[in-house]
JSON list of C-alpha atoms in Angstrom, two decimals:
[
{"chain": "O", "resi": 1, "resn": "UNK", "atom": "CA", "xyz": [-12.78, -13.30, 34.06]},
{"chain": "O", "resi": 2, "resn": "UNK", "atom": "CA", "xyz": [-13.80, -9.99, 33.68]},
{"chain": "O", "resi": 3, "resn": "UNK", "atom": "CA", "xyz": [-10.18, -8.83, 32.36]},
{"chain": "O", "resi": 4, "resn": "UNK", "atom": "CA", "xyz": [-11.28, -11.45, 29.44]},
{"chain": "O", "resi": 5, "resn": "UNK", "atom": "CA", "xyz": [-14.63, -9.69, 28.27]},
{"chain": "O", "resi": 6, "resn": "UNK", "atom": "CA", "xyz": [-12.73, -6.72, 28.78]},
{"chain": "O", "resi": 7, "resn": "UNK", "atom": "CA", "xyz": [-9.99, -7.42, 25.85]},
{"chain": "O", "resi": 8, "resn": "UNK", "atom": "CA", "xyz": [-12.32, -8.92, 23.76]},
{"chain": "O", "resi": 9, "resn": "UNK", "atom": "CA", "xyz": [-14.38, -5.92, 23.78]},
{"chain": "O", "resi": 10, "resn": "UNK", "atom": "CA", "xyz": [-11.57, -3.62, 23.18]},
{"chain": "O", "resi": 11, "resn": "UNK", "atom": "CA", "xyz": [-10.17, -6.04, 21.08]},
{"chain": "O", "resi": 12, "resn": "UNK", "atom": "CA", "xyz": [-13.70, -5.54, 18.74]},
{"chain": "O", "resi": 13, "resn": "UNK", "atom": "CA", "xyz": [-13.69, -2.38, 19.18]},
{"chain": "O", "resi": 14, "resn": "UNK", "atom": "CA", "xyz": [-10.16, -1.51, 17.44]},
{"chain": "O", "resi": 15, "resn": "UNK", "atom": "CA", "xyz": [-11.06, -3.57, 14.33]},
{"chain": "O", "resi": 16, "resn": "UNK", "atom": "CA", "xyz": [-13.57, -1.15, 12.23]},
{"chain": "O", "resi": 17, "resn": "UNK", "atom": "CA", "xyz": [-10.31, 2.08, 13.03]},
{"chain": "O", "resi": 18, "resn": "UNK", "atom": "CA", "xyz": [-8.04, 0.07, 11.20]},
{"chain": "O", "resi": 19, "resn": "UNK", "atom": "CA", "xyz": [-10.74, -0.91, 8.64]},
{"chain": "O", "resi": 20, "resn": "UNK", "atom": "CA", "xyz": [-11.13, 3.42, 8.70]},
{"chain": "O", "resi": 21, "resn": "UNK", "atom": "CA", "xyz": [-7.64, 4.10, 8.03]},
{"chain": "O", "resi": 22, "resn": "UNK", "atom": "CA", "xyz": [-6.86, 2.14, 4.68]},
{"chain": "O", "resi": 23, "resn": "UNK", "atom": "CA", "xyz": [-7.42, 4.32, 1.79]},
{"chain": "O", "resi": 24, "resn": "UNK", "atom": "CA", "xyz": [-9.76, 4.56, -0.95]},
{"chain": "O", "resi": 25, "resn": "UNK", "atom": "CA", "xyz": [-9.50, 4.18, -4.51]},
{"chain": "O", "resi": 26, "resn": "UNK", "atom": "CA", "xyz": [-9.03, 8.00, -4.97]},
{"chain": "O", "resi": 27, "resn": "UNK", "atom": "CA", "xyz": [-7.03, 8.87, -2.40]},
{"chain": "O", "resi": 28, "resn": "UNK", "atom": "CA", "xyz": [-4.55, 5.76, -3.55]},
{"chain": "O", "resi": 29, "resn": "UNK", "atom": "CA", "xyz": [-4.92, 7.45, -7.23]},
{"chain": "O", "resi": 30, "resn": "UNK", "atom": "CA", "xyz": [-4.52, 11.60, -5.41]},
{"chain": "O", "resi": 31, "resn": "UNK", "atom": "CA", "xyz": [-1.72, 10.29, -3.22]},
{"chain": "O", "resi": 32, "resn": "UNK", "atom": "CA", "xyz": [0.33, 7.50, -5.18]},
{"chain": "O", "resi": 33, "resn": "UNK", "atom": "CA", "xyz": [-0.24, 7.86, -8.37]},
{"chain": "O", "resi": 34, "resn": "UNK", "atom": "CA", "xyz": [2.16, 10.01, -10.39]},
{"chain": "O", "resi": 35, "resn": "UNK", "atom": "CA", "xyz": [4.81, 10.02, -7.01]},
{"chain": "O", "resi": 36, "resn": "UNK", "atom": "CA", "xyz": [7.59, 7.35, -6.44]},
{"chain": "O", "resi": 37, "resn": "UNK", "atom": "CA", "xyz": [7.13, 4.99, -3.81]},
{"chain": "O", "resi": 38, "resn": "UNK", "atom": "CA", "xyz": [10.35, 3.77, -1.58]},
{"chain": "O", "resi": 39, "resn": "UNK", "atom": "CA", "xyz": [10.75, 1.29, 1.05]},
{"chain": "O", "resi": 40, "resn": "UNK", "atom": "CA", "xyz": [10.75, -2.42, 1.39]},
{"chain": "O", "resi": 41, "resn": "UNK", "atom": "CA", "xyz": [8.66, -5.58, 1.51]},
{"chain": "O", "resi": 42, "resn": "UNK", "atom": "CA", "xyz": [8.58, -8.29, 4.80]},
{"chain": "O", "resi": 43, "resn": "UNK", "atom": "CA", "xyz": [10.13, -10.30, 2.60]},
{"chain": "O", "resi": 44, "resn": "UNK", "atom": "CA", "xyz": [13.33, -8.06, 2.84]},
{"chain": "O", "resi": 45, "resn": "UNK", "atom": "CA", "xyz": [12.88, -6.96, -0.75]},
{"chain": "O", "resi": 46, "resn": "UNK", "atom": "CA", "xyz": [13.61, -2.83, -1.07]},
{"chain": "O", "resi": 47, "resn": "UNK", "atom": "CA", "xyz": [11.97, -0.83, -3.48]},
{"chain": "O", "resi": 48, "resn": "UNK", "atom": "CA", "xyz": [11.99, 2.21, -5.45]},
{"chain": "O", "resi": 49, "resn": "UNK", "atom": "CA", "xyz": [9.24, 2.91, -8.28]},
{"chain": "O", "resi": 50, "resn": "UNK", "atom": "CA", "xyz": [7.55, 5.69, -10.05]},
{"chain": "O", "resi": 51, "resn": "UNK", "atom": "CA", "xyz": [3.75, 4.86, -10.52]},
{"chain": "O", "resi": 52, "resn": "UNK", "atom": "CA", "xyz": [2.78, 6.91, -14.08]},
{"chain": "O", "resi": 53, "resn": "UNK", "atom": "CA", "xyz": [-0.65, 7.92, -14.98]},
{"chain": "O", "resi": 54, "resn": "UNK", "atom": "CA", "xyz": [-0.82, 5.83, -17.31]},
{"chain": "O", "resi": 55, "resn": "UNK", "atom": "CA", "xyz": [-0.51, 2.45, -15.24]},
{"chain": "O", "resi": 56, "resn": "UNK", "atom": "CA", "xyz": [3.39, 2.12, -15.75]},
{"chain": "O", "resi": 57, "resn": "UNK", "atom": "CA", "xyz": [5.89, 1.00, -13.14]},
{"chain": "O", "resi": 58, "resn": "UNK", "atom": "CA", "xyz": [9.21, 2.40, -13.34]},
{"chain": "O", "resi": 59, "resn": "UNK", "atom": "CA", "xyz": [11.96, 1.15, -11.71]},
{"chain": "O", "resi": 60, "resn": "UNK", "atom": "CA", "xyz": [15.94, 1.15, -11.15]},
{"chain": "O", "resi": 61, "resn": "UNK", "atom": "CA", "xyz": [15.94, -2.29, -13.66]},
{"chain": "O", "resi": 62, "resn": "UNK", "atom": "CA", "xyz": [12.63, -3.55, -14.03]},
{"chain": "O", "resi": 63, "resn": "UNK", "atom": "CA", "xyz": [9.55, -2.17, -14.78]},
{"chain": "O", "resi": 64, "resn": "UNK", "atom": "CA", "xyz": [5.46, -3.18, -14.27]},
{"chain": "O", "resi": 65, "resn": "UNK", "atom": "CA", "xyz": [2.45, -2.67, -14.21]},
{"chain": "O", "resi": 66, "resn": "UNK", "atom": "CA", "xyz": [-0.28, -1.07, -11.97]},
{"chain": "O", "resi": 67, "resn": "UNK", "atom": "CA", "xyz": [-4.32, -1.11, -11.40]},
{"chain": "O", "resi": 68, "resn": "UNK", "atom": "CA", "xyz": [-6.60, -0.32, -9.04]},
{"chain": "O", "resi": 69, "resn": "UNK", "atom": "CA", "xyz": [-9.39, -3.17, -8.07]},
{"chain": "O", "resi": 70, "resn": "UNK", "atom": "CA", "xyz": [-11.95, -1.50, -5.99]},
{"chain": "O", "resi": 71, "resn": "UNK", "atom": "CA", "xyz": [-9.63, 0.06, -2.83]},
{"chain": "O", "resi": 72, "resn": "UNK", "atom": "CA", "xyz": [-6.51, -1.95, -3.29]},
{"chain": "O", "resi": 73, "resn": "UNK", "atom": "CA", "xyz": [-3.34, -0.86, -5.69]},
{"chain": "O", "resi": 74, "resn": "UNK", "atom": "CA", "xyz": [-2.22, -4.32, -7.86]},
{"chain": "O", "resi": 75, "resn": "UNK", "atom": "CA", "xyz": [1.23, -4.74, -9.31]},
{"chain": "O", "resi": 76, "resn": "UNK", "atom": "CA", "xyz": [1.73, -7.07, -12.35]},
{"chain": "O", "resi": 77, "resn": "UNK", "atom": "CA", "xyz": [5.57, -7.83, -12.82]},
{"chain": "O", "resi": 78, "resn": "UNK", "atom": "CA", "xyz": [5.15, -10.32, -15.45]},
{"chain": "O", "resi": 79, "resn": "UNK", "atom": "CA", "xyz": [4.72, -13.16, -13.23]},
{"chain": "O", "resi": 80, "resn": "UNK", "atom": "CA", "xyz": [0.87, -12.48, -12.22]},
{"chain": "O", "resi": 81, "resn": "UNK", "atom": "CA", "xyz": [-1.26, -9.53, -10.27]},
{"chain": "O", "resi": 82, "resn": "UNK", "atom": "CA", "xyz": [-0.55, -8.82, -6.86]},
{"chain": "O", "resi": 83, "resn": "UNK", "atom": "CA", "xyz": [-2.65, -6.80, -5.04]},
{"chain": "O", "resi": 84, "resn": "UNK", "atom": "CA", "xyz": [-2.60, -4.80, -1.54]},
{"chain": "O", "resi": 85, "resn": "UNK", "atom": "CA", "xyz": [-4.44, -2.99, 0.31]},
{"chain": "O", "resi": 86, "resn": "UNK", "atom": "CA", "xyz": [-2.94, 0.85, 1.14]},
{"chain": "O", "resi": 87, "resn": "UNK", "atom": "CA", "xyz": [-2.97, 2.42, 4.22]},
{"chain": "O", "resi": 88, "resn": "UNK", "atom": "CA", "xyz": [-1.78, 6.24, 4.32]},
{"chain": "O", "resi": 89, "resn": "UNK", "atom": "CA", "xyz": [-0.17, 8.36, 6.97]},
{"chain": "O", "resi": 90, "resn": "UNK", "atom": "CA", "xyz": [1.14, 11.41, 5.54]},
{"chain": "O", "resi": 91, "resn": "UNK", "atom": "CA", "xyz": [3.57, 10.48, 3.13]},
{"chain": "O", "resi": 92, "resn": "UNK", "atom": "CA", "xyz": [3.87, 6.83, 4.45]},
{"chain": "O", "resi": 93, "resn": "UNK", "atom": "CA", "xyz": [2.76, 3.86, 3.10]},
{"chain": "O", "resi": 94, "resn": "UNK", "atom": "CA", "xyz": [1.52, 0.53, 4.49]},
{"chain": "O", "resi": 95, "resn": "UNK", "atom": "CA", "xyz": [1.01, -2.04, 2.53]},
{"chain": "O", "resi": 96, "resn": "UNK", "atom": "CA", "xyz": [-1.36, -4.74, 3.10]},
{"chain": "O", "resi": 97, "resn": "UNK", "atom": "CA", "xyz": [-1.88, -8.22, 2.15]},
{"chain": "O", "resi": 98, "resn": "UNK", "atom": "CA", "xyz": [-4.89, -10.94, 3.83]},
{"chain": "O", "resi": 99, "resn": "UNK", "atom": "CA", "xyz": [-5.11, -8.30, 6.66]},
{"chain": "O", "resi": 100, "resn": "UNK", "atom": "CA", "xyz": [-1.37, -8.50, 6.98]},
{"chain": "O", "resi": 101, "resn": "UNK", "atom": "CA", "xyz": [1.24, -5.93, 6.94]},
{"chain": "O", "resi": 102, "resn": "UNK", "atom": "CA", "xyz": [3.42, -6.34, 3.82]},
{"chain": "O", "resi": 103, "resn": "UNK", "atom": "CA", "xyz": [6.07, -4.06, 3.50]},
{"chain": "O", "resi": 104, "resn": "UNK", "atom": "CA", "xyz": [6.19, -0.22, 4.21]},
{"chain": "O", "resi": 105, "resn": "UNK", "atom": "CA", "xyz": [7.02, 3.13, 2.12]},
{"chain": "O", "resi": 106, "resn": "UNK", "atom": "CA", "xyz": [7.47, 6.61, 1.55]},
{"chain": "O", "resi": 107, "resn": "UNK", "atom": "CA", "xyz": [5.73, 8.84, -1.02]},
{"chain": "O", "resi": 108, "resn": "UNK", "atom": "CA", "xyz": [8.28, 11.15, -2.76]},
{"chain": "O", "resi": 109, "resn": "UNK", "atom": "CA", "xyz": [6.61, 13.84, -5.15]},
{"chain": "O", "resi": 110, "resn": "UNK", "atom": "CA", "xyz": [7.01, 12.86, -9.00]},
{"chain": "O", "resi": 111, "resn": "UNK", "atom": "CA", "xyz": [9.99, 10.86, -10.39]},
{"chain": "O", "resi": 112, "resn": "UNK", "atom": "CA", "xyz": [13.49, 12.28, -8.50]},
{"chain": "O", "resi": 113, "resn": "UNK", "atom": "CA", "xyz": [15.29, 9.07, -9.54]},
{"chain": "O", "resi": 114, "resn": "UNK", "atom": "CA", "xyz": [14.69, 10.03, -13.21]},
{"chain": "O", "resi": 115, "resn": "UNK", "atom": "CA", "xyz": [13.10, 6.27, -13.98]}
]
């Protein structure tokens, strides 16, 4: 029984660290903004896309739109506004959707694939 109270405590106790590491709004717009982002989705999708300052998506074959909504990045492809929350690590990216993971990434400086 005690084992029981025991995870549930600990189990509590993790929740506000993960809470801790997503990012703000300006670290989102220090980190991501003006970089390329590559990696892929859970749904299998891979990506590559430069996020301007200007709230352009550029991409190998499609291109978007970006905002930020209080602490979460939201991508508008034409069908709608998706939005996610950002966790950083460095120069990776988690991506985060109803407390779920979504897909990962990693932050290259500026525009290297010339989009």
């Amino acid at each position: 029984m005690k084992l029981i109270h025991m995870t549930a405590f600990f189990t509590l106790m993790a929740a506000p660290a993960m809470a801790a590491d997503m990012a703000t709004r300006a670290q989102i717009t220090d980190q991501i903004i003006g970089n390329t982002v590559s990696g892929g989705m859970s749904s299998g999708e891979a990506y590559a896309e430069f996020y301007t300052t200007d709230g352009a998506i550029k991409a190998d074959g499609y291109t978007g739109k970006w905002s930020l909504e209080g602490d979460e990045m939201c991508f508008d492809y034409g069908e709608g506004v998706d939005c996610f929350g950002v966790g950083l690590d460095g120069a990776n990216v988690t991506w985060f959707s109803g407390g779920e993971e979504a897909g990962t990434g990693t932050i290259t400086a500026g525009n290297p694939n010339d989009f």
